[in-house]
Tab-separated table of C-alpha atoms in Angstrom:
chain	number	residue	atom	x	y	z
A	25	UNK	CA	0.025	-0.081	0.125
A	26	UNK	CA	1.241	3.599	-0.783
A	27	UNK	CA	1.934	5.522	2.443
A	28	UNK	CA	1.241	9.278	1.847
A	29	UNK	CA	3.608	11.601	3.593
A	30	UNK	CA	1.879	13.552	6.577
A	31	UNK	CA	3.424	16.923	6.083
A	32	UNK	CA	1.570	20.298	6.000
A	33	UNK	CA	2.110	20.615	2.302
A	34	UNK	CA	1.692	17.120	1.307
A	35	UNK	CA	-0.624	16.334	-1.684
A	36	UNK	CA	-1.773	13.124	-2.597
A	37	UNK	CA	-1.126	11.618	-5.960
A	38	UNK	CA	-3.680	9.377	-7.530
A	39	UNK	CA	-3.748	7.015	-10.331
A	40	UNK	CA	-7.009	6.126	-12.380
A	41	UNK	CA	-6.899	2.843	-14.084
A	42	UNK	CA	-10.227	2.221	-16.102
A	43	UNK	CA	-10.027	-1.521	-16.356
A	44	UNK	CA	-12.108	-3.498	-13.905
A	45	UNK	CA	-9.596	-6.162	-12.988
A	46	UNK	CA	-6.886	-3.153	-12.543
A	47	UNK	CA	-9.505	-1.290	-10.511
A	48	UNK	CA	-10.260	-4.488	-8.119
A	49	UNK	CA	-6.606	-4.942	-7.594
A	50	UNK	CA	-6.109	-1.182	-6.578
A	51	UNK	CA	-9.106	-1.502	-4.283
A	52	UNK	CA	-7.775	-4.701	-2.703
A	53	UNK	CA	-4.746	-2.992	-1.752
A	54	UNK	CA	-6.460	-0.064	-0.124
A	55	UNK	CA	-8.856	-2.180	1.468
A	56	UNK	CA	-6.097	-4.306	3.011
A	57	UNK	CA	-4.816	-1.093	4.438
A	58	UNK	CA	-8.105	-0.539	6.265
A	59	UNK	CA	-8.475	-3.861	7.488
A	60	UNK	CA	-5.049	-4.081	8.938
A	61	UNK	CA	-4.737	-0.410	10.233
A	62	UNK	CA	-8.312	0.669	11.120
A	63	UNK	CA	-9.618	-2.766	12.043
A	64	UNK	CA	-6.579	-4.717	13.370
A	65	UNK	CA	-8.525	-7.522	11.658
A	66	UNK	CA	-6.777	-10.827	11.992
A	67	UNK	CA	-7.288	-14.692	10.749
A	68	UNK	CA	-8.454	-15.329	14.519
A	69	UNK	CA	-11.600	-13.186	13.821
A	70	UNK	CA	-14.665	-14.270	11.320
A	71	UNK	CA	-15.523	-11.992	8.478
A	72	UNK	CA	-18.842	-12.069	6.567
A	73	UNK	CA	-19.271	-10.130	3.416
A	74	UNK	CA	-22.864	-9.241	2.289
A	75	UNK	CA	-22.774	-7.932	-1.207
A	76	UNK	CA	-24.513	-7.253	-4.523
A	77	UNK	CA	-23.400	-6.867	-8.003
A	78	UNK	CA	-26.217	-4.463	-9.052
A	79	UNK	CA	-23.614	-1.747	-10.066
A	80	UNK	CA	-20.171	-1.800	-11.436
A	81	UNK	CA	-18.625	-0.274	-8.238
A	82	UNK	CA	-20.300	-2.718	-5.951
A	83	UNK	CA	-18.982	-5.830	-8.296
A	84	UNK	CA	-15.524	-4.220	-8.172
A	85	UNK	CA	-15.499	-3.934	-4.377
A	86	UNK	CA	-17.105	-7.309	-3.566
A	87	UNK	CA	-14.185	-9.052	-5.668
A	88	UNK	CA	-11.612	-6.772	-3.894
A	89	UNK	CA	-12.961	-7.656	-0.335
A	90	UNK	CA	-13.013	-11.589	-1.330
A	91	UNK	CA	-9.257	-11.181	-2.465
A	92	UNK	CA	-8.221	-9.586	0.826
A	93	UNK	CA	-10.498	-11.998	2.844
A	94	UNK	CA	-10.481	-15.545	0.959
A	95	UNK	CA	-11.779	-17.201	4.239
A	96	UNK	CA	-14.719	-14.948	4.803
A	97	UNK	CA	-18.221	-16.145	4.149
A	98	UNK	CA	-19.950	-14.324	1.278
A	99	UNK	CA	-23.582	-13.927	0.757
A	100	UNK	CA	-25.100	-12.164	-2.294
A	101	UNK	CA	-27.951	-10.067	-1.172
A	102	UNK	CA	-31.030	-10.834	-3.500
A	103	UNK	CA	-29.901	-14.328	-4.215
A	104	UNK	CA	-30.323	-15.719	-0.910
A	105	UNK	CA	-33.068	-15.611	1.520
A	106	UNK	CA	-32.891	-12.848	4.014
A	107	UNK	CA	-33.040	-15.369	6.901
A	108	UNK	CA	-29.748	-16.718	5.670
A	109	UNK	CA	-27.997	-13.535	6.204
A	110	UNK	CA	-29.702	-13.004	9.689
A	111	UNK	CA	-28.413	-16.211	10.605
A	112	UNK	CA	-25.009	-15.743	9.454
A	113	UNK	CA	-24.905	-12.389	11.247
A	114	UNK	CA	-26.279	-14.448	14.553
A	115	UNK	CA	-23.364	-16.962	14.260
A	116	UNK	CA	-20.819	-14.161	14.547
A	117	UNK	CA	-19.126	-13.345	17.911
A	118	UNK	CA	-18.137	-9.936	19.251
A	119	UNK	CA	-15.394	-8.370	17.332
A	120	UNK	CA	-15.805	-10.197	14.216
A	121	UNK	CA	-16.426	-8.087	10.971
A	122	UNK	CA	-19.377	-7.582	8.635
A	123	UNK	CA	-18.709	-5.929	5.566
A	124	UNK	CA	-21.767	-4.418	3.562
A	125	UNK	CA	-21.277	-3.805	-0.145
A	126	UNK	CA	-24.402	-1.981	-1.419
A	127	UNK	CA	-25.672	-0.561	-4.652
A	128	UNK	CA	-28.532	0.920	-2.702
A	129	UNK	CA	-29.013	0.193	1.067
A	130	UNK	CA	-29.790	-3.270	2.279
A	131	UNK	CA	-32.807	-3.551	4.357
A	132	UNK	CA	-33.505	-6.699	6.517
A	133	UNK	CA	-36.600	-6.852	8.775
A	134	UNK	CA	-37.425	-3.325	10.119
A	135	UNK	CA	-34.170	-2.157	11.656
A	136	UNK	CA	-31.220	-0.296	10.225
A	137	UNK	CA	-28.777	-2.969	9.667
A	138	UNK	CA	-25.497	-1.160	10.841
A	139	UNK	CA	-26.971	-0.103	14.202
A	140	UNK	CA	-28.145	-3.721	14.826
A	141	UNK	CA	-24.617	-4.997	14.046
A	142	UNK	CA	-22.948	-2.389	16.615
A	143	UNK	CA	-25.654	-3.504	19.170
A	144	UNK	CA	-24.083	-6.845	18.877
A	145	UNK	CA	-20.464	-5.738	19.498
A	146	UNK	CA	-19.471	-6.421	15.577
A	147	UNK	CA	-17.035	-4.215	13.555
A	148	UNK	CA	-18.657	-2.889	10.468
A	149	UNK	CA	-17.623	-1.723	7.019
A	150	UNK	CA	-20.431	-0.145	5.293
A	151	UNK	CA	-20.400	0.977	1.492
A	152	UNK	CA	-24.056	2.181	0.739
A	153	UNK	CA	-25.591	3.674	-2.493
A	154	UNK	CA	-22.748	2.442	-4.696
A	155	UNK	CA	-25.041	2.490	-7.739
A	156	UNK	CA	-25.143	6.425	-7.727
A	157	UNK	CA	-21.439	6.435	-8.999
A	158	UNK	CA	-20.189	5.463	-12.309
A	159	UNK	CA	-17.704	6.274	-14.980
A	160	UNK	CA	-14.685	8.155	-13.488
A	161	UNK	CA	-16.258	8.437	-10.231
A	162	UNK	CA	-15.137	4.770	-9.590
A	163	UNK	CA	-11.642	5.600	-9.706
A	164	UNK	CA	-12.342	8.572	-7.458
A	165	UNK	CA	-14.097	6.404	-4.881
A	166	UNK	CA	-11.445	3.830	-4.752
A	167	UNK	CA	-8.678	6.335	-4.370
A	168	UNK	CA	-10.585	7.598	-1.451
A	169	UNK	CA	-10.378	4.324	0.098
A	170	UNK	CA	-6.498	4.532	0.424
A	171	UNK	CA	-5.889	4.876	3.972
A	172	UNK	CA	-2.747	6.594	5.372
A	173	UNK	CA	-3.140	6.153	9.298
A	174	UNK	CA	-0.415	8.934	9.950
A	175	UNK	CA	-2.148	11.469	7.859
A	176	UNK	CA	-5.717	10.927	8.888
A	177	UNK	CA	-5.044	10.459	12.606
A	178	UNK	CA	-2.526	12.973	13.009
A	179	UNK	CA	-4.251	15.624	10.970
A	180	UNK	CA	-7.728	15.025	12.434
A	181	UNK	CA	-6.452	15.099	16.054
A	182	UNK	CA	-4.563	18.298	15.382
A	183	UNK	CA	-7.505	20.076	14.060
A	184	UNK	CA	-9.804	18.589	17.053
A	185	UNK	CA	-7.438	19.981	19.524
A	186	UNK	CA	-7.580	23.535	17.903
A	187	UNK	CA	-11.320	23.348	17.451
A	188	UNK	CA	-11.735	22.393	21.074
A	189	UNK	CA	-9.770	25.337	22.338
A	190	UNK	CA	-11.165	27.905	19.657
A	191	UNK	CA	-13.425	30.690	20.565
A	192	UNK	CA	-13.744	32.117	17.075
A	193	UNK	CA	-13.785	30.420	13.479
A	194	UNK	CA	-13.927	32.157	10.034
A	195	UNK	CA	-14.539	30.464	6.866
A	196	UNK	CA	-13.425	32.377	3.877
A	197	UNK	CA	-15.107	31.392	0.589
A	198	UNK	CA	-14.005	34.415	-1.632
A	199	UNK	CA	-15.197	37.588	-3.196
A	200	UNK	CA	-15.786	39.063	0.390
A	201	UNK	CA	-17.829	36.183	1.649
A	202	UNK	CA	-17.010	35.041	5.150
A	203	UNK	CA	-18.992	32.989	7.563
A	204	UNK	CA	-17.917	33.901	11.132
A	205	UNK	CA	-18.599	31.494	14.117
A	206	UNK	CA	-18.113	34.196	16.795
A	207	UNK	CA	-18.443	31.840	19.750
A	208	UNK	CA	-17.037	28.663	21.234
A	209	UNK	CA	-17.682	25.435	19.046
A	210	UNK	CA	-18.836	21.985	20.284
A	211	UNK	CA	-16.024	19.485	21.208
A	212	UNK	CA	-15.114	17.903	17.702
A	213	UNK	CA	-15.567	14.621	16.615
A	214	UNK	CA	-13.441	12.206	14.558
A	215	UNK	CA	-13.936	10.004	11.588
A	216	UNK	CA	-10.470	8.969	10.871
A	217	UNK	CA	-10.353	5.227	11.413
A	218	UNK	CA	-9.003	5.204	14.988
A	219	UNK	CA	-11.732	3.468	17.099
A	220	UNK	CA	-9.791	3.048	20.030
A	221	UNK	CA	-11.823	5.308	21.935
A	222	UNK	CA	-15.035	4.651	20.615
A	223	UNK	CA	-18.137	2.329	21.481
A	224	UNK	CA	-18.447	1.309	17.981
A	225	UNK	CA	-15.907	0.078	15.645
A	226	UNK	CA	-16.440	1.019	11.805
A	227	UNK	CA	-19.016	2.792	9.941
A	228	UNK	CA	-19.488	4.163	6.299
A	229	UNK	CA	-16.313	3.931	3.959
A	230	UNK	CA	-14.536	6.142	2.615
A	231	UNK	CA	-13.669	8.197	5.798
A	232	UNK	CA	-11.884	11.212	6.726
A	233	UNK	CA	-13.755	13.847	8.691
A	234	UNK	CA	-13.755	16.263	11.923
A	235	UNK	CA	-17.058	17.774	12.482
A	236	UNK	CA	-18.271	20.040	15.016
A	237	UNK	CA	-20.851	23.031	15.197
A	238	UNK	CA	-21.454	26.144	17.221
A	239	UNK	CA	-22.491	25.732	20.873
A	240	UNK	CA	-24.850	28.774	20.259
A	241	UNK	CA	-26.239	28.591	16.823
A	242	UNK	CA	-27.099	32.139	16.884
A	243	UNK	CA	-23.303	32.877	17.002
A	244	UNK	CA	-23.081	32.194	13.328
A	245	UNK	CA	-23.321	35.123	10.805
A	246	UNK	CA	-22.197	36.410	7.572
A	247	UNK	CA	-21.879	34.728	4.052
A	248	UNK	CA	-20.657	31.676	2.568
A	249	UNK	CA	-20.459	30.609	-1.273
A	250	UNK	CA	-21.252	27.016	-1.676
A	251	UNK	CA	-20.490	25.381	-5.181
A	252	UNK	CA	-22.502	21.912	-4.392
A	253	UNK	CA	-25.529	21.186	-2.354
A	254	UNK	CA	-27.415	17.909	-1.676
A	255	UNK	CA	-30.309	17.840	-3.722
A	256	UNK	CA	-33.847	16.108	-2.835
A	257	UNK	CA	-32.589	12.813	-4.480
A	258	UNK	CA	-29.458	12.711	-2.083
A	259	UNK	CA	-27.284	13.422	-4.896
A	260	UNK	CA	-24.646	16.317	-5.325
A	261	UNK	CA	-26.268	19.181	-7.335
A	262	UNK	CA	-23.664	21.788	-8.797
A	263	UNK	CA	-25.042	25.031	-9.958
A	264	UNK	CA	-23.455	26.870	-12.845
A	265	UNK	CA	-22.738	29.819	-10.421
A	266	UNK	CA	-21.892	29.367	-6.856
A	267	UNK	CA	-24.807	30.175	-4.487
A	268	UNK	CA	-24.185	32.648	-1.592
A	269	UNK	CA	-25.831	32.046	1.577
A	270	UNK	CA	-26.807	34.944	3.747
A	271	UNK	CA	-26.553	33.837	7.395
A	272	UNK	CA	-27.951	35.818	10.373
A	273	UNK	CA	-28.068	34.656	13.987
A	274	UNK	CA	-27.502	31.062	12.734
A	275	UNK	CA	-30.241	31.019	9.884
A	276	UNK	CA	-30.167	31.269	6.457
A	277	UNK	CA	-32.324	34.446	5.601
A	278	UNK	CA	-31.548	34.971	1.963
A	279	UNK	CA	-29.534	33.983	-0.945
A	280	UNK	CA	-27.757	35.176	-3.953
A	281	UNK	CA	-27.500	33.374	-7.260
A	282	UNK	CA	-30.053	30.566	-6.096
A	283	UNK	CA	-31.602	28.057	-8.345
A	284	UNK	CA	-34.655	26.420	-8.660
A	285	UNK	CA	-33.732	23.299	-6.892
A	286	UNK	CA	-31.826	24.916	-4.118
A	287	UNK	CA	-35.000	27.088	-3.458
A	288	UNK	CA	-36.903	23.872	-3.098
A	289	UNK	CA	-34.558	22.497	-0.779
A	290	UNK	CA	-34.677	25.473	1.321
A	291	UNK	CA	-38.538	25.307	1.347
A	292	UNK	CA	-38.691	21.838	2.310
A	293	UNK	CA	-36.463	22.788	5.200
A	294	UNK	CA	-38.743	25.813	6.227
A	295	UNK	CA	-41.900	23.551	5.587
A	296	UNK	CA	-40.947	21.060	8.215
A	297	UNK	CA	-38.349	22.742	10.679
A	298	UNK	CA	-39.789	26.382	10.357
A	299	UNK	CA	-36.395	27.863	9.759
A	300	UNK	CA	-33.158	26.885	8.302
A	301	UNK	CA	-30.390	26.642	10.718
A	302	UNK	CA	-26.721	26.373	9.956
A	303	UNK	CA	-25.777	23.436	12.059
A	304	UNK	CA	-22.679	21.031	11.308
A	305	UNK	CA	-19.383	22.558	10.392
A	306	UNK	CA	-17.180	19.587	8.705
A	307	UNK	CA	-13.602	19.587	7.986
A	308	UNK	CA	-13.466	17.019	5.213
A	309	UNK	CA	-9.709	15.414	5.022
A	310	UNK	CA	-10.073	12.949	2.137
A	311	UNK	CA	-7.797	14.119	-0.371
A	312	UNK	CA	-9.167	11.840	-3.277
A	313	UNK	CA	-12.285	14.262	-3.119
A	314	UNK	CA	-11.749	17.758	-4.079
A	315	UNK	CA	-13.906	20.523	-5.901
A	316	UNK	CA	-12.876	18.955	-9.106
A	317	UNK	CA	-12.969	15.179	-8.317
A	318	UNK	CA	-16.545	14.709	-7.460
A	319	UNK	CA	-19.075	11.793	-6.765
A	320	UNK	CA	-22.656	11.930	-7.111
A	321	UNK	CA	-23.398	10.341	-3.778
A	322	UNK	CA	-23.660	12.906	-1.174
A	323	UNK	CA	-22.815	11.093	1.761
A	324	UNK	CA	-19.651	9.876	0.137
A	325	UNK	CA	-18.745	13.275	-1.185
A	326	UNK	CA	-19.118	14.487	2.282
A	327	UNK	CA	-15.528	13.514	3.276
A	328	UNK	CA	-14.083	16.102	0.484
A	329	UNK	CA	-10.962	17.807	1.456
A	330	UNK	CA	-12.461	21.249	2.350
A	331	UNK	CA	-15.477	22.691	4.381
A	332	UNK	CA	-19.140	21.330	4.512
A	333	UNK	CA	-21.971	22.590	6.382
A	334	UNK	CA	-25.425	21.188	7.328
A	335	UNK	CA	-28.678	23.072	6.782
A	336	UNK	CA	-31.686	22.245	8.791
A	337	UNK	CA	-32.444	21.240	12.416
A	338	UNK	CA	-31.460	17.805	12.426
A	339	UNK	CA	-28.074	16.672	14.074
A	340	UNK	CA	-27.872	13.553	16.304
A	341	UNK	CA	-24.593	14.432	17.604
A	342	UNK	CA	-25.109	17.637	19.487
A	343	UNK	CA	-27.962	18.593	21.705
A	344	UNK	CA	-29.547	22.029	21.595
A	345	UNK	CA	-31.864	23.454	24.285
A	346	UNK	CA	-34.318	24.764	21.794
A	347	UNK	CA	-34.274	21.472	19.532
A	348	UNK	CA	-35.485	18.538	20.685
A	349	UNK	CA	-33.560	15.389	19.817
A	350	UNK	CA	-35.559	13.625	16.887
A	351	UNK	CA	-37.437	16.962	16.292
A	352	UNK	CA	-35.631	18.289	13.154
A	353	UNK	CA	-36.381	16.320	10.081
A	354	UNK	CA	-33.630	17.944	7.631
A	355	UNK	CA	-29.698	17.638	7.543
A	356	UNK	CA	-28.689	18.761	4.118
A	357	UNK	CA	-25.060	18.982	3.205
A	358	UNK	CA	-23.723	21.972	1.358
A	359	UNK	CA	-20.027	22.375	0.404
A	360	UNK	CA	-18.302	25.786	0.557
A	361	UNK	CA	-15.634	27.273	-1.654
A	362	UNK	CA	-12.817	27.050	0.796
A	363	UNK	CA	-10.211	29.775	0.412
A	364	UNK	CA	-9.175	29.427	3.949
A	365	UNK	CA	-10.176	28.583	7.322
A	366	UNK	CA	-9.154	30.455	10.487
A	367	UNK	CA	-9.601	29.292	14.107
A	368	UNK	CA	-8.795	31.922	16.588
A	369	UNK	CA	-6.787	33.705	13.872
A	370	UNK	CA	-4.597	30.555	13.026
A	371	UNK	CA	-4.787	29.553	9.317
A	372	UNK	CA	-5.413	25.660	9.274
A	373	UNK	CA	-6.486	25.240	5.550
A	374	UNK	CA	-4.602	27.072	2.489
A	375	UNK	CA	-3.866	25.903	-0.819
A	376	UNK	CA	-6.470	23.184	-0.885
A	377	UNK	CA	-5.019	21.308	1.937
A	378	UNK	CA	-4.891	21.271	5.848
A	379	UNK	CA	-1.884	22.860	7.198
A	380	UNK	CA	-1.682	21.709	10.934
């Protein structure tokens, strides 16, 4: 596995094979790194691969995992009874590994599968909605699986330390647009492949994110230019001209250069949540995704190297006195043009990369 040098000015270089066999081989190399460094998986633990082949990317990843884990039990979703999958899960022991390779999102009985697996103490690697990505996006996705534990953990923890001490943050998205967080931020949470201090081991891949939000949502004011937003189909939507959000006391109160689809997104949020809060402040770390290297699935692209925000009241990680848990219905990701990020005046992002 290629290891990326974790320096402030390090820039990842990626190859883009197009042959399915070459892509499967590259994916296998990257997944081996995840299994070794993030999950510490050994031959002493069982592994179950539940997969489908309804999309090109799902087919490639299922092949790659079977190359990495030749002893794993493999069940193809849709070709075996659902009970067989449930029985295979029930036979696993705590700290065994379940891998879900999904063109859409597997549903078994009435529960969300990943949550149930975590309740059983199982490790989980989930790849949902692979059918939303095709063409060159497949290469971008596989590049994003490349796991450099030093880069992710050291960069992620450094950003968290600064966030947790900061009393002020500014996101500069160019042309005079600055979004100012004038108060303290919530303790940052990490998604960097280090599960040593977490109750659950695993989650959705690719990874690479640090996130927080303002303790007082009303402390967020200013303007931010976004180049992509999550539309009503949970795919990325890229307007021809960046949309400027006008934020007052934590709420989106106006826009410039909006589009019909983005107006629809805002209208849906207001209809259900009353107002459009700016909540999550996400610091994406995955260098395989940039403003130029995009994938259609919004949950995957959320790891993009740069800043993303969420619009709407919903955010399960942080409680707010005026928003009851489970009350908000919307969490819409929007992606800021990221010229610079300053925390207490310290520049932590410049020239398209994190500088901590």
